[in-house]
Amino acid sequence: MAEIIVPELAESITEGTIAQWLKQPGDTVEKGEFIVELETDKVNVEVISEEAGVVSELLAAEGDTVQVGQVIAVVGAGSGSTASAPAPAAQSEAKEEVKATEAPKAPVAEETTNEQDRTIASPAARKLAREKGINLSEISPVDPMGRVRVQDVSAHGSAPTTTKAAPASAASATKEDDGRTTREKMSRRRQTIASRLLEVRQNTAMLTTFNEIDMTNVMALRSRKKDKFFEDHDVRLGFMSFFTKAVVAALKKYPYVNSQIDGTDIVKNNFYDIGIAVSTEGGLVVPIVRDADRKNFSEIEANIGELAKKARDNKLALSDMSGGSFTITNGGVFGSLMSTPILNGTQVGILGMHTIQKRPVAIGNEIEIRPMMYVALSYDHRVIDGKDSVGFLKTVKELLENPEDLLLES
């Protein structure tokens, strides 16, 4: 017999949430095979079984908070079925149903649970479906690959249903608001994001300064070079590498923007680890492009692409997101025209990119239509004065409006 224990996750993380059981009681598991997915404050972690055998017992349900070192499952000797048995919650429901009706209803519950287990769904979608009493197999997902997401569960839940009774919490909420609102518990990561953003707002003297960039030249350069760039490097040339290079050059010119406060000291970073904010289903994450000053355009683009894919697949490691010195966030991908980004952790600066919009601008004594982008620098005024903040943003603007200079300055 072997126990599945919540492993050491990171120095600052002591607990996690069961996001999804990948094996159920009765399932065969091989040594080194993933058995459960844990959601922590920062990343999702898949836990392996150290022994081969059959899952005999699950000691925690999806959605439960578990501590590092806690036993959450037991793997026994022997061989079992690869088909999933009911999860603990489903088993309990089946037992109660048998007691209430004095009839053997368990096989029906097992069949329903097996159908749900075979449905491809995100952990968040499974959790919401369980809370709303919705059978995942009855949901028609929008995703062409058939993956059920939170939006699909919410849309299905808003339609009239006559099958399962909702859990007590959902039933009481429905009685209270007559179905006009939907209550959804924050995921662990969303709770962490919320508390940290609030902490930044309360504990920093955050200000934001704005400028606008004429994207004509960088767009023209990218248009001329993108095909050859892809042919040579097998990676697409986007705008993020230009902005990353411009930011690195500006940080070298204004080193206090690349610093942090430690007590009564200002610690200036002599490295350039640039965080790139990525939106995922579970919330915003900020993986780090390490030593961006030492990387060329293709290396930066490849690095960003790899990190973004890992973020979307919940495969980011804690090491992918720790220790950044400055952050870039791009609200423009969602159509944002202007915003005031919030500082990331202990960093004292963050650059916000926005959507490119054609606008009339004065060029000399003429009015021309140019592709313009508003950019915003949020900064901690305790460290950075107006001169440095404005100068930093002006440097980024000038380099992007004259992108050939990036080869010399970055």
CSV table of N, CA and C in Angstrom, one decimal, residues 4 18-30 33-37 53-63 72-76 79-92 109-110 112-119 126 130 136:
chain,number,residue,atom,x,y,z
A,4,ILE,N,-0.7,8.7,-1.2
A,4,ILE,CA,-0.4,9.9,-2.0
A,4,ILE,C,-0.4,11.1,-1.1
A,18,ILE,N,-7.6,20.7,-4.4
A,18,ILE,CA,-7.8,19.6,-5.3
A,18,ILE,C,-8.6,20.1,-6.5
A,19,ALA,N,-7.9,20.3,-7.6
A,19,ALA,CA,-8.5,20.8,-8.8
A,19,ALA,C,-9.2,19.7,-9.6
A,20,GLN,N,-8.6,18.6,-9.7
A,20,GLN,CA,-9.2,17.5,-10.5
A,20,GLN,C,-8.5,16.2,-10.1
A,21,TRP,N,-9.3,15.2,-9.8
A,21,TRP,CA,-8.7,13.8,-9.7
A,21,TRP,C,-8.6,13.2,-11.1
A,22,LEU,N,-7.4,12.7,-11.4
A,22,LEU,CA,-7.1,12.1,-12.7
A,22,LEU,C,-7.3,10.6,-12.6
A,23,LYS,N,-7.4,10.1,-11.4
A,23,LYS,CA,-7.7,8.7,-11.2
A,23,LYS,C,-8.8,8.6,-10.2
A,24,GLN,N,-9.6,7.5,-10.2
A,24,GLN,CA,-10.7,7.3,-9.3
A,24,GLN,C,-10.5,5.9,-8.6
A,25,PRO,N,-11.2,5.6,-7.5
A,25,PRO,CA,-11.1,4.3,-6.9
A,25,PRO,C,-11.4,3.2,-7.8
A,26,GLY,N,-10.5,2.2,-7.8
A,26,GLY,CA,-10.7,1.1,-8.8
A,26,GLY,C,-9.8,1.2,-10.0
A,27,ASP,N,-9.3,2.4,-10.3
A,27,ASP,CA,-8.5,2.6,-11.5
A,27,ASP,C,-7.0,2.1,-11.2
A,28,THR,N,-6.5,1.5,-12.2
A,28,THR,CA,-5.1,1.1,-12.2
A,28,THR,C,-4.2,2.3,-12.4
A,29,VAL,N,-3.1,2.4,-11.6
A,29,VAL,CA,-2.1,3.5,-11.8
A,29,VAL,C,-0.7,2.9,-11.9
A,30,GLU,N,0.1,3.5,-12.8
A,30,GLU,CA,1.4,3.0,-12.9
A,30,GLU,C,2.3,3.9,-12.1
A,33,GLU,N,2.9,7.8,-12.7
A,33,GLU,CA,1.7,8.3,-13.5
A,33,GLU,C,1.0,9.4,-12.6
A,34,PHE,N,0.5,10.4,-13.3
A,34,PHE,CA,-0.2,11.5,-12.6
A,34,PHE,C,-1.5,10.9,-12.0
A,35,ILE,N,-1.8,11.4,-10.8
A,35,ILE,CA,-3.0,10.9,-10.1
A,35,ILE,C,-4.0,12.0,-9.8
A,36,VAL,N,-3.4,13.2,-9.5
A,36,VAL,CA,-4.3,14.3,-9.1
A,36,VAL,C,-3.6,15.7,-9.5
A,37,GLU,N,-4.5,16.6,-9.8
A,37,GLU,CA,-4.0,18.0,-10.2
A,37,GLU,C,-4.3,18.9,-9.0
A,53,GLY,N,-0.2,0.2,-8.8
A,53,GLY,CA,-1.3,-0.5,-8.1
A,53,GLY,C,-2.7,-0.1,-8.5
A,54,VAL,N,-3.6,-0.1,-7.6
A,54,VAL,CA,-5.0,0.3,-7.8
A,54,VAL,C,-5.3,1.3,-6.8
A,55,VAL,N,-6.0,2.4,-7.2
A,55,VAL,CA,-6.4,3.4,-6.3
A,55,VAL,C,-7.6,2.8,-5.5
A,56,SER,N,-7.3,2.7,-4.2
A,56,SER,CA,-8.3,2.1,-3.3
A,56,SER,C,-9.1,3.1,-2.5
A,57,GLU,N,-8.6,4.4,-2.4
A,57,GLU,CA,-9.4,5.3,-1.6
A,57,GLU,C,-8.9,6.7,-1.9
A,58,LEU,N,-9.9,7.7,-2.1
A,58,LEU,CA,-9.6,9.1,-2.2
A,58,LEU,C,-10.0,9.7,-0.9
A,59,LEU,N,-9.1,10.5,-0.2
A,59,LEU,CA,-9.4,11.0,1.1
A,59,LEU,C,-9.7,12.5,1.0
A,60,ALA,N,-9.8,13.1,-0.1
A,60,ALA,CA,-10.2,14.5,-0.3
A,60,ALA,C,-11.0,14.6,-1.6
A,61,ALA,N,-12.0,15.5,-1.7
A,61,ALA,CA,-12.8,15.7,-2.9
A,61,ALA,C,-12.3,16.9,-3.7
A,62,GLU,N,-12.7,17.0,-4.9
A,62,GLU,CA,-12.3,18.1,-5.8
A,62,GLU,C,-12.9,19.4,-5.1
A,63,GLY,N,-12.1,20.4,-5.0
A,63,GLY,CA,-12.5,21.6,-4.4
A,63,GLY,C,-12.0,21.7,-2.9
A,72,ILE,N,-3.8,12.3,0.8
A,72,ILE,CA,-5.0,12.6,0.1
A,72,ILE,C,-5.6,11.4,-0.7
A,73,ALA,N,-4.8,10.3,-0.8
A,73,ALA,CA,-5.3,9.1,-1.5
A,73,ALA,C,-4.4,7.9,-1.1
A,74,VAL,N,-5.0,6.7,-1.3
A,74,VAL,CA,-4.2,5.5,-1.0
A,74,VAL,C,-4.2,4.6,-2.3
A,75,VAL,N,-3.1,4.1,-2.6
A,75,VAL,CA,-2.9,3.1,-3.7
A,75,VAL,C,-2.6,1.8,-3.1
A,76,GLY,N,-3.4,0.8,-3.5
A,76,GLY,CA,-3.2,-0.6,-3.0
A,76,GLY,C,-2.6,-1.5,-4.0
A,79,SER,N,-4.4,-5.2,-9.6
A,79,SER,CA,-4.7,-4.5,-10.8
A,79,SER,C,-6.2,-4.3,-10.9
A,80,GLY,N,-6.6,-3.2,-11.5
A,80,GLY,CA,-8.0,-2.8,-11.5
A,80,GLY,C,-8.5,-2.4,-12.9
A,81,SER,N,-9.7,-1.8,-12.9
A,81,SER,CA,-10.2,-1.4,-14.1
A,81,SER,C,-9.7,0.0,-14.5
A,82,THR,N,-9.6,0.3,-15.8
A,82,THR,CA,-9.2,1.6,-16.2
A,82,THR,C,-10.4,2.6,-16.2
A,83,ALA,N,-11.6,2.0,-16.1
A,83,ALA,CA,-12.7,2.9,-16.0
A,83,ALA,C,-12.8,3.5,-14.7
A,84,SER,N,-13.3,4.7,-14.6
A,84,SER,CA,-13.3,5.5,-13.4
A,84,SER,C,-14.5,5.1,-12.6
A,85,ALA,N,-14.3,4.9,-11.2
A,85,ALA,CA,-15.5,4.7,-10.3
A,85,ALA,C,-15.9,6.1,-9.8
A,86,PRO,N,-17.1,6.1,-9.1
A,86,PRO,CA,-17.6,7.4,-8.7
A,86,PRO,C,-16.6,8.1,-7.7
A,87,ALA,N,-16.5,9.4,-7.8
A,87,ALA,CA,-15.8,10.2,-6.9
A,87,ALA,C,-16.4,10.1,-5.5
A,88,PRO,N,-15.7,10.5,-4.4
A,88,PRO,CA,-16.3,10.4,-3.1
A,88,PRO,C,-17.6,11.1,-3.0
A,89,ALA,N,-17.7,12.3,-3.6
A,89,ALA,CA,-19.0,13.1,-3.5
A,89,ALA,C,-20.1,12.3,-4.1
A,90,ALA,N,-19.8,11.7,-5.3
A,90,ALA,CA,-20.9,10.9,-6.0
A,90,ALA,C,-21.3,9.7,-5.3
A,91,GLN,N,-20.3,9.0,-4.6
A,91,GLN,CA,-20.6,7.9,-3.8
A,91,GLN,C,-21.5,8.2,-2.7
A,92,SER,N,-21.2,9.3,-2.0
A,92,SER,CA,-22.0,9.7,-0.9
A,92,SER,C,-23.4,10.0,-1.3
A,109,ALA,N,-25.9,6.2,-10.4
A,109,ALA,CA,-25.0,7.3,-10.1
A,109,ALA,C,-23.6,7.0,-10.7
A,110,GLU,N,-23.2,5.7,-10.6
A,110,GLU,CA,-21.9,5.3,-11.2
A,110,GLU,C,-21.8,5.6,-12.7
A,112,THR,N,-23.6,7.8,-14.4
A,112,THR,CA,-23.6,9.2,-14.6
A,112,THR,C,-22.2,9.8,-14.4
A,113,THR,N,-21.6,9.3,-13.3
A,113,THR,CA,-20.2,9.8,-12.9
A,113,THR,C,-19.2,9.4,-14.0
A,114,ASN,N,-19.3,8.2,-14.5
A,114,ASN,CA,-18.4,7.8,-15.6
A,114,ASN,C,-18.6,8.6,-16.8
A,115,GLU,N,-19.8,9.0,-17.2
A,115,GLU,CA,-20.0,9.9,-18.3
A,115,GLU,C,-19.4,11.2,-18.1
A,116,GLN,N,-19.5,11.7,-16.9
A,116,GLN,CA,-18.9,13.0,-16.6
A,116,GLN,C,-17.4,12.9,-16.7
A,117,ASP,N,-16.8,11.8,-16.1
A,117,ASP,CA,-15.3,11.7,-16.1
A,117,ASP,C,-14.8,11.6,-17.5
A,118,ARG,N,-15.6,11.0,-18.4
A,118,ARG,CA,-15.1,10.9,-19.8
A,118,ARG,C,-15.2,12.2,-20.6
A,119,THR,N,-15.9,13.2,-20.0
A,119,THR,CA,-16.1,14.5,-20.7
A,119,THR,C,-14.8,15.3,-20.4
A,126,ARG,N,-15.4,21.8,-14.1
A,126,ARG,CA,-15.9,20.7,-13.3
A,126,ARG,C,-16.4,21.1,-12.0
A,130,ARG,N,-20.3,20.9,-10.6
A,130,ARG,CA,-20.6,20.2,-9.4
A,130,ARG,C,-21.4,21.0,-8.5
A,136,LEU,N,-21.9,17.1,-16.6
A,136,LEU,CA,-21.0,17.6,-17.7
A,136,LEU,C,-21.4,17.0,-19.1
